[in-house]
Coordinates of C-alpha atoms and ligand atoms in Angstrom, one line a residue:
M1 CA -36.7 -93.9 34.6
S2 CA -37.7 -93.1 31.0
K3 CA -39.5 -95.7 28.9
A4 CA -36.3 -96.2 26.9
E5 CA -34.2 -96.6 30.1
E6 CA -36.8 -99.1 31.4
Y7 CA -36.6 -101.0 28.1
V8 CA -32.8 -101.3 28.4
S9 CA -33.0 -102.3 32.0
D10 CA -35.5 -105.1 31.2
R11 CA -33.3 -106.2 28.4
N12 CA -30.2 -106.4 30.7
N13 CA -32.2 -108.2 33.3
I14 CA -33.1 -111.0 30.8
L15 CA -29.5 -111.4 29.8
K16 CA -28.3 -111.3 33.4
K17 CA -30.8 -114.0 34.4
E18 CA -29.6 -116.2 31.5
E19 CA -26.0 -115.6 32.4
N20 CA -26.8 -116.7 35.9
M21 CA -28.3 -120.0 34.7
F22 CA -25.3 -121.1 32.6
L23 CA -23.2 -124.0 33.8
G24 CA -20.6 -122.7 36.3
S25 CA -22.1 -119.3 36.8
S26 CA -22.7 -119.9 40.5
L27 CA -18.9 -120.4 41.2
I28 CA -17.2 -117.6 42.9
L29 CA -13.6 -117.0 41.7
N30 CA -10.9 -115.7 44.0
E31 CA -8.8 -112.7 43.2
R32 CA -6.0 -114.7 41.5
E33 CA -8.5 -116.7 39.5
R34 CA -10.2 -113.5 38.3
V35 CA -6.9 -112.4 36.8
L36 CA -6.7 -115.5 34.6
D37 CA -10.5 -115.2 33.9
N38 CA -9.9 -111.7 32.6
H39 CA -7.1 -112.8 30.4
I40 CA -9.2 -115.6 28.9
L41 CA -12.1 -113.2 28.3
N42 CA -9.7 -110.8 26.6
L43 CA -8.4 -113.6 24.4
R44 CA -12.0 -114.5 23.4
S45 CA -12.9 -110.9 22.6
D46 CA -9.7 -110.0 20.8
D47 CA -9.4 -113.1 18.7
P48 CA -10.5 -112.0 15.1
T49 CA -11.6 -115.6 14.3
L50 CA -14.2 -115.4 17.0
S51 CA -16.4 -112.8 15.3
Y52 CA -19.1 -112.9 12.7
Q53 CA -17.1 -111.0 10.2
N54 CA -14.4 -113.7 10.2
S55 CA -16.6 -116.7 10.8
H56 CA -15.1 -118.6 7.9
D57 CA -11.9 -118.7 10.0
F58 CA -13.6 -119.9 13.2
I59 CA -11.6 -123.0 14.0
P60 CA -14.1 -125.4 15.6
K61 CA -16.5 -124.9 12.7
K62 CA -14.1 -126.7 10.4
H63 CA -14.0 -130.5 10.4
F64 CA -11.6 -131.7 13.1
F65 CA -9.3 -133.4 10.6
E66 CA -8.9 -130.0 8.9
C67 CA -8.4 -127.8 12.0
R68 CA -6.6 -130.0 14.5
M69 CA -3.2 -128.3 14.0
N70 CA -4.8 -124.8 13.9
M71 CA -6.2 -125.5 17.4
V72 CA -2.8 -126.5 18.8
D73 CA -1.4 -123.2 17.7
T74 CA -3.8 -121.1 19.7
E75 CA -3.2 -119.6 23.1
I76 CA -6.6 -120.8 24.4
F77 CA -5.6 -124.4 23.5
N78 CA -2.3 -124.0 25.3
I79 CA -4.2 -122.8 28.4
L80 CA -6.6 -125.7 28.2
R81 CA -3.8 -128.2 27.7
R82 CA -2.2 -127.0 30.9
L83 CA -5.4 -126.7 32.9
P84 CA -6.0 -129.5 35.4
K85 CA -9.1 -131.0 33.8
G86 CA -9.9 -133.5 36.4
H87 CA -11.1 -136.8 35.1
S88 CA -11.8 -138.5 31.8
L89 CA -15.0 -140.5 32.0
H90 CA -15.9 -141.9 28.6
T91 CA -13.2 -143.5 26.5
H92 CA -13.2 -146.8 24.7
L93 CA -10.0 -148.7 25.7
L94 CA -9.1 -149.8 22.2
A95 CA -9.1 -146.2 21.0
A96 CA -7.4 -144.6 24.0
A97 CA -3.7 -144.5 22.9
S98 CA -2.6 -142.8 19.8
I99 CA -2.2 -144.6 16.5
D100 CA 1.3 -143.2 16.0
F101 CA 2.3 -144.9 19.3
I102 CA 0.9 -148.2 18.1
I103 CA 2.6 -148.0 14.7
A104 CA 6.0 -146.9 16.1
N105 CA 6.1 -149.0 19.3
I106 CA 4.1 -152.1 18.7
T107 CA 4.0 -152.8 15.0
Y108 CA 7.8 -152.6 14.7
R109 CA 8.3 -155.5 17.1
D110 CA 9.3 -159.0 15.8
N111 CA 6.5 -161.3 14.7
V112 CA 3.9 -158.8 13.7
Y113 CA 1.8 -159.9 10.8
G114 CA -1.1 -158.5 8.7
K115 CA -3.8 -160.1 6.6
L116 CA -6.9 -159.0 4.8
I117 CA -9.8 -161.1 6.1
N118 CA -13.2 -160.6 4.4
D119 CA -12.1 -157.1 3.3
Q120 CA -11.1 -156.2 6.8
F121 CA -7.4 -155.7 7.5
K122 CA -6.2 -157.3 10.7
L123 CA -2.9 -157.3 12.7
R124 CA -1.6 -159.8 15.2
F125 CA 1.5 -161.5 16.6
L126 CA 2.3 -164.9 15.3
K127 CA 5.1 -167.4 15.1
P128 CA 6.7 -167.3 11.6
D129 CA 5.7 -170.9 10.7
E130 CA 2.1 -170.3 11.7
A131 CA 2.0 -167.0 9.8
T132 CA 3.2 -168.5 6.5
K133 CA 0.8 -171.4 6.7
D134 CA -2.2 -169.2 7.1
G135 CA -1.2 -166.5 4.5
W136 CA -0.3 -163.7 6.9
F137 CA 2.4 -161.2 5.7
S138 CA 5.3 -160.0 7.8
L139 CA 5.2 -156.2 8.4
E140 CA 9.0 -156.3 8.7
E141 CA 9.3 -157.8 5.2
K142 CA 6.6 -155.5 3.8
R143 CA 8.4 -152.4 5.0
K144 CA 11.6 -153.5 3.1
N145 CA 9.9 -153.1 -0.2
D146 CA 7.2 -150.5 0.5
T147 CA 8.4 -147.2 2.0
N148 CA 4.9 -145.9 2.2
F149 CA 3.6 -148.8 4.2
D150 CA 3.3 -146.9 7.5
S151 CA 1.1 -144.2 5.9
W152 CA -1.1 -147.0 4.4
L153 CA -1.2 -148.7 7.8
K154 CA -2.2 -145.4 9.5
Q155 CA -5.2 -145.2 7.2
Q156 CA -6.3 -148.7 8.2
L157 CA -6.1 -147.8 11.9
S158 CA -7.7 -144.4 11.9
L159 CA -10.5 -142.5 10.2
I160 CA -8.3 -139.6 9.3
V161 CA -8.6 -138.6 5.6
Q162 CA -7.9 -135.5 3.5
C163 CA -11.5 -134.9 2.6
P164 CA -13.7 -136.3 5.3
R165 CA -17.0 -135.0 4.0
E166 CA -16.5 -136.7 0.6
S167 CA -14.9 -139.9 2.1
Y168 CA -17.7 -140.5 4.6
P169 CA -21.0 -139.5 2.9
S170 CA -23.3 -141.1 5.4
L171 CA -23.6 -142.1 9.1
E172 CA -23.7 -145.8 8.0
S173 CA -20.6 -145.5 5.9
V174 CA -18.5 -143.8 8.6
W175 CA -19.7 -146.2 11.3
E176 CA -18.8 -149.2 9.1
K177 CA -15.2 -147.8 8.7
F178 CA -15.1 -146.8 12.4
E179 CA -16.0 -150.3 13.7
G180 CA -13.3 -151.8 11.3
K181 CA -10.6 -149.8 13.2
F182 CA -11.2 -151.8 16.4
S183 CA -11.2 -155.0 14.5
A184 CA -7.8 -154.2 12.9
I185 CA -6.0 -153.9 16.2
Y186 CA -8.0 -156.2 18.5
H187 CA -5.6 -159.1 18.3
L188 CA -2.5 -157.0 18.1
I189 CA -3.3 -155.4 21.4
S190 CA -4.4 -158.7 22.9
Y191 CA -0.8 -159.9 22.7
K192 CA 0.0 -159.6 26.4
P193 CA 3.4 -157.9 26.3
A194 CA 2.1 -155.4 23.8
F195 CA -1.0 -154.7 25.9
E196 CA 1.1 -153.8 28.9
D197 CA 2.9 -151.1 27.0
Y198 CA -0.3 -150.0 25.2
Y199 CA -2.1 -149.6 28.5
Y200 CA 0.8 -147.7 30.1
Q201 CA 0.6 -145.3 27.1
C202 CA -3.2 -144.8 27.6
L203 CA -2.5 -143.6 31.1
K204 CA 0.5 -141.5 30.0
E205 CA -1.6 -139.7 27.4
L206 CA -4.2 -138.8 30.1
Y207 CA -1.5 -137.6 32.5
E208 CA 0.3 -135.5 29.9
D209 CA -3.0 -133.7 29.3
N210 CA -3.4 -133.0 33.0
I211 CA -6.0 -135.7 33.7
M212 CA -5.5 -137.6 36.9
Y213 CA -8.0 -140.4 36.5
G214 CA -9.8 -142.3 33.8
E215 CA -12.7 -144.6 33.2
F216 CA -12.4 -147.0 30.3
R217 CA -15.2 -148.9 28.6
A218 CA -14.0 -152.3 27.4
T219 CA -14.4 -156.1 27.5
P220 CA -11.5 -158.3 28.7
L221 CA -9.1 -158.9 25.9
P222 CA -8.3 -162.6 25.0
F223 CA -4.6 -162.4 26.0
Y224 CA -2.1 -164.6 24.3
D225 CA 1.7 -164.8 23.9
L226 CA 4.0 -166.8 21.6
D227 CA 5.2 -169.1 24.4
G228 CA 2.0 -171.0 24.7
G229 CA 0.6 -169.1 27.7
V230 CA -3.0 -169.6 28.6
Y231 CA -4.9 -166.6 30.0
K232 CA -8.3 -166.1 31.6
A233 CA -10.4 -163.0 31.8
E234 CA -9.1 -162.3 35.3
D235 CA -5.6 -162.0 33.9
F236 CA -6.8 -159.1 32.0
F237 CA -7.9 -157.3 35.1
H238 CA -4.8 -158.3 37.0
T239 CA -2.7 -156.8 34.2
I240 CA -4.8 -153.6 34.3
L241 CA -4.1 -153.2 38.0
E242 CA -0.4 -154.1 37.7
V243 CA 0.2 -151.5 34.9
E244 CA -1.7 -148.9 36.9
E245 CA 0.5 -149.6 39.9
K246 CA 3.7 -149.2 37.8
F247 CA 2.3 -146.0 36.3
K248 CA 1.6 -144.6 39.8
E249 CA 5.2 -145.4 40.9
D250 CA 6.3 -143.2 38.0
H251 CA 3.6 -140.6 38.5
Y252 CA 2.9 -140.2 42.2
D253 CA -0.3 -138.1 42.0
F254 CA -2.2 -140.2 39.4
I255 CA -5.4 -141.4 41.0
G256 CA -6.2 -144.5 39.0
V257 CA -8.6 -146.1 36.6
R258 CA -12.0 -147.8 36.7
Y259 CA -13.5 -150.2 34.3
I260 CA -16.9 -150.2 32.7
H261 CA -17.9 -153.4 31.0
S262 CA -19.2 -152.7 27.5
F263 CA -21.4 -155.4 25.9
N264 CA -21.9 -155.2 22.2
R265 CA -25.4 -154.1 21.3
G266 CA -25.7 -157.1 19.0
I267 CA -25.4 -159.6 21.9
S268 CA -28.1 -162.2 22.1
L269 CA -30.3 -162.4 25.2
E270 CA -28.9 -165.8 26.0
D271 CA -25.3 -164.6 25.8
L272 CA -26.1 -161.5 27.8
R273 CA -27.5 -163.6 30.7
K274 CA -24.4 -165.8 30.8
E275 CA -22.0 -162.8 30.4
L276 CA -23.8 -160.9 33.2
E277 CA -23.1 -163.8 35.5
D278 CA -19.4 -163.8 34.5
L279 CA -19.3 -160.1 35.1
L280 CA -20.8 -160.4 38.6
T281 CA -18.2 -163.1 39.4
M282 CA -15.4 -160.7 38.2
K283 CA -17.0 -157.8 40.1
E284 CA -16.6 -159.9 43.3
K285 CA -12.9 -160.5 42.5
F286 CA -12.2 -156.9 41.5
P287 CA -14.8 -154.9 43.4
K288 CA -13.1 -151.5 43.1
L289 CA -11.9 -151.7 39.5
I290 CA -15.1 -152.9 37.9
V291 CA -17.8 -150.2 38.5
G292 CA -20.6 -151.1 36.1
L293 CA -21.7 -151.8 32.6
D294 CA -22.8 -150.3 29.3
F295 CA -23.6 -151.3 25.7
E296 CA -21.5 -150.1 22.8
G297 CA -21.8 -150.0 19.0
F298 CA -23.9 -148.1 16.4
E299 CA -27.0 -147.3 18.3
E300 CA -29.2 -147.6 15.2
H301 CA -28.2 -151.3 15.0
G302 CA -28.5 -154.2 17.5
H303 CA -30.7 -154.2 20.5
T304 CA -32.3 -151.4 22.5
L305 CA -32.0 -151.1 26.2
L306 CA -35.7 -152.0 26.4
D307 CA -34.9 -155.4 24.9
F308 CA -32.7 -156.2 27.9
H309 CA -34.7 -154.4 30.6
E310 CA -35.6 -157.5 32.6
E311 CA -32.0 -158.8 32.8
L312 CA -30.7 -155.3 33.6
I313 CA -33.2 -154.6 36.4
N314 CA -32.1 -157.9 38.0
V315 CA -28.5 -156.7 38.3
R316 CA -28.8 -153.1 39.0
E317 CA -28.3 -153.5 42.8
K318 CA -24.9 -154.9 42.1
L319 CA -23.7 -153.0 39.1
D320 CA -24.1 -149.3 38.2
F321 CA -25.1 -148.4 34.7
F322 CA -23.3 -145.9 32.4
F323 CA -25.4 -146.2 29.2
H324 CA -24.7 -144.7 25.9
A325 CA -28.1 -143.4 25.0
G326 CA -29.6 -141.0 22.5
E327 CA -26.4 -141.0 20.2
T328 CA -28.7 -140.3 17.3
N329 CA -30.4 -137.6 15.3
W330 CA -33.6 -139.6 14.8
F331 CA -36.7 -138.7 16.8
G332 CA -39.1 -141.2 18.1
H333 CA -37.2 -144.5 17.9
T334 CA -33.5 -144.9 18.7
D335 CA -33.6 -141.8 21.0
C336 CA -36.1 -143.7 23.2
N337 CA -33.1 -145.5 24.7
L338 CA -32.9 -142.3 26.8
V339 CA -36.2 -143.3 28.5
D340 CA -34.7 -146.6 29.6
A341 CA -31.4 -145.1 30.6
V342 CA -33.2 -142.6 32.9
L343 CA -35.7 -145.2 34.3
M344 CA -32.9 -147.7 35.0
K345 CA -31.1 -145.0 36.9
S346 CA -28.0 -144.8 34.7
K347 CA -25.4 -142.9 36.7
R348 CA -24.4 -141.0 33.6
I349 CA -25.6 -141.0 30.0
G350 CA -23.1 -141.4 27.1
H351 CA -23.7 -138.6 24.6
G352 CA -27.4 -137.9 25.3
F353 CA -27.3 -136.1 21.9
A354 CA -31.1 -136.5 21.5
L355 CA -32.0 -135.5 25.1
S356 CA -33.0 -131.9 24.3
R357 CA -36.0 -133.0 22.3
H358 CA -37.5 -134.9 25.3
P359 CA -38.7 -132.3 27.9
Q360 CA -39.9 -134.8 30.4
L361 CA -36.6 -136.7 30.3
M362 CA -34.7 -133.5 30.6
N363 CA -36.5 -132.7 33.8
L364 CA -35.8 -136.2 35.2
V365 CA -32.1 -136.0 34.2
F366 CA -31.8 -132.6 36.0
E367 CA -33.7 -133.7 39.1
N368 CA -31.8 -137.0 39.4
N369 CA -28.5 -135.3 38.7
I370 CA -27.5 -137.6 35.9
A371 CA -24.4 -136.3 34.1
I372 CA -24.3 -136.1 30.3
E373 CA -21.0 -137.3 28.8
H374 CA -20.6 -134.8 26.0
C375 CA -18.2 -135.9 23.2
P376 CA -18.2 -133.1 20.6
I377 CA -15.5 -134.3 18.3
S378 CA -16.9 -137.8 18.2
N379 CA -20.3 -136.3 17.3
Q380 CA -18.7 -134.3 14.4
V381 CA -16.5 -137.1 13.0
L382 CA -19.4 -139.6 13.3
L383 CA -21.7 -137.2 11.5
L384 CA -24.3 -136.3 14.1
N385 CA -23.3 -132.7 14.2
D386 CA -21.3 -130.7 11.6
D387 CA -21.0 -127.2 13.0
P388 CA -20.5 -127.4 16.8
R389 CA -22.3 -124.1 17.3
N390 CA -25.5 -126.0 16.5
H391 CA -24.8 -128.8 19.0
P392 CA -27.9 -129.8 21.1
I393 CA -25.8 -129.8 24.3
I394 CA -25.9 -126.0 24.2
P395 CA -29.5 -125.5 25.6
L396 CA -28.5 -127.9 28.4
L397 CA -25.4 -126.0 29.2
S398 CA -27.5 -122.8 29.2
K399 CA -29.7 -124.3 31.9
G400 CA -26.8 -125.5 34.0
F401 CA -27.3 -129.3 33.4
P402 CA -24.5 -131.5 34.8
V403 CA -22.3 -132.0 31.7
V404 CA -18.9 -133.6 31.6
I405 CA -16.6 -133.3 28.6
C406 CA -15.4 -136.6 27.2
N407 CA -13.3 -137.9 24.3
D408 CA -15.0 -141.2 23.3
D409 CA -12.4 -142.7 20.8
P410 CA -9.6 -140.0 20.5
A411 CA -7.1 -142.2 18.7
V412 CA -9.4 -142.9 15.8
W413 CA -9.4 -139.2 14.9
G414 CA -5.9 -138.2 15.9
A415 CA -6.7 -136.6 19.3
T416 CA -5.1 -137.3 22.6
G417 CA -6.4 -136.4 26.1
L418 CA -9.4 -134.1 26.5
S419 CA -8.0 -130.7 25.4
Y420 CA -9.4 -130.8 21.9
D421 CA -12.9 -131.6 23.1
W422 CA -12.6 -128.9 25.8
Y423 CA -11.5 -126.4 23.1
V424 CA -14.4 -127.1 20.8
T425 CA -16.9 -127.0 23.7
F426 CA -15.5 -123.8 25.2
L427 CA -15.3 -121.8 22.0
A428 CA -18.3 -123.1 20.1
M429 CA -20.8 -123.9 22.9
T430 CA -20.4 -121.3 25.6
P431 CA -21.1 -117.6 25.3
K432 CA -18.4 -115.1 24.7
K433 CA -18.7 -113.8 28.3
C434 CA -17.8 -117.2 29.7
G435 CA -14.3 -117.6 31.0
L436 CA -12.7 -119.5 33.8
K437 CA -15.8 -120.3 35.7
V438 CA -17.3 -122.7 33.2
L439 CA -13.9 -124.4 32.7
K440 CA -13.5 -124.9 36.5
Q441 CA -17.0 -126.3 36.6
F442 CA -16.2 -128.8 33.8
A443 CA -13.2 -130.0 35.8
L444 CA -15.2 -130.2 39.1
N445 CA -18.1 -132.0 37.3
S446 CA -15.6 -134.6 36.0
I447 CA -14.6 -135.4 39.6
R448 CA -18.0 -135.2 41.1
F449 CA -19.6 -137.5 38.5
S450 CA -16.8 -140.1 38.4
A451 CA -17.4 -143.6 39.7
L452 CA -14.9 -143.2 42.5
D453 CA -16.1 -144.0 46.0
K454 CA -16.5 -141.2 48.6
D455 CA -13.0 -141.5 50.1
D456 CA -11.2 -141.7 46.7
K457 CA -13.2 -138.7 45.5
V458 CA -12.0 -136.7 48.5
K459 CA -8.4 -137.7 47.6
A460 CA -9.0 -136.9 44.0
M461 CA -10.4 -133.4 44.8
D462 CA -7.3 -132.8 47.0
V463 CA -4.9 -133.7 44.2
W464 CA -6.9 -131.6 41.7
S465 CA -7.1 -128.6 44.1
R466 CA -3.3 -128.5 44.6
R467 CA -2.7 -128.7 40.8
W468 CA -5.3 -126.0 40.2
V469 CA -3.7 -123.5 42.6
K470 CA -0.3 -124.3 41.0
F471 CA -1.8 -123.8 37.5
I472 CA -3.4 -120.4 38.4
S473 CA 0.0 -119.2 39.9
E474 CA 2.0 -120.3 36.9
M475 CA -0.5 -118.8 34.4
I476 CA -0.7 -115.4 36.3
E477 CA 3.1 -115.2 36.2
E478 CA 3.1 -115.6 32.4
I479 CA 0.3 -113.2 31.6
Ligands
ZN501 ZN1 -18.7 -144.1 23.3

């Protein structure tokens, strides 16, 4: 071998070694899968927007609000939409069903009222006499005089704007608006009859995106109706289970849903102690549904996990942890929540955006098989990462870390299901030579790292495998 040949051989060896380290590289595809794999690789290499020369047209580089419709028009998106993606593991319940559904199907009902309270718009159901007395306006009346009301309403319920980079100049400003969106619909969705339809829609949007199971982060909503009904926290969980049963009657292969209790980071120590007791009581009543706990809200504000470590250590035998941690671009303070998430044996870590700057923690996450819940569109909209090609998950994917793709709060940015987040991850965060293997691995990871028990996981894998075989057959026929 000449020196030049030796050089090229060394070069190829390095690239081959790296290729073999990437997530999903150890999977072996069968003959039929390889046909689709080749097709996907061809799509990646033939697409003119996926080259340096045309990088200004590279879709995921644009802000999601500006490129959502471009994504939908691509063949790769179409494949991802139809691909059985397994499970959805990180979604906040109040942002799980699309805003268009809420506007068209819930706000057009009788007795829906709106009011600006301390600069925050809120919606709820009320009896007409109560509404007039407290200064709420009727949406029905408003729409008679204002034909643009629904577009104004959509702006109140989502973050979508024409020029996101100008409208949200800082992380603080976007988080303030973001948290207001939950406040706007909180009482609207807490109206029990509306919640039942809302929740059914949450499951439907998963199912239509070829997702067979979901885990929702939430707190029990304070249900009410206009007939004087009095509801307790356990009615919320009963309703969740009843709607799920109904959904399964209509969609026989849907696996189900699990609930992760999400305390607000601002909770006081005293309230946390009391609410943990309540949660343990609920866990005894709904042992399968309630799988664990988390803290939500802007990670720069409120308490750290360390503030609560004593209380959390005391319950960790009874409840699993699924902590948001390291959803920050700071180094040396907020990101240290990752230390506590790992030490407290969190089953998965929400975002873990700052993980790649902590080598010791990276080792522990890998050794302990803690999955990272990667939410790329959330990270872009909430200003942690602008161009997804620079996302810090990429070095973790390159080393084969257990990553699951999640959607966080899809309704707030006009997404449904997981396909959009899969699209961004696939095109912006995996190398050009990656095809079906990494996609299959993402689906398998979502099942493996879900909170389902052993038996349910076997069932879920069986459902997914059947759908996968069918998907491969259908795609091959169309190629
Ligand atoms: Zn989240």
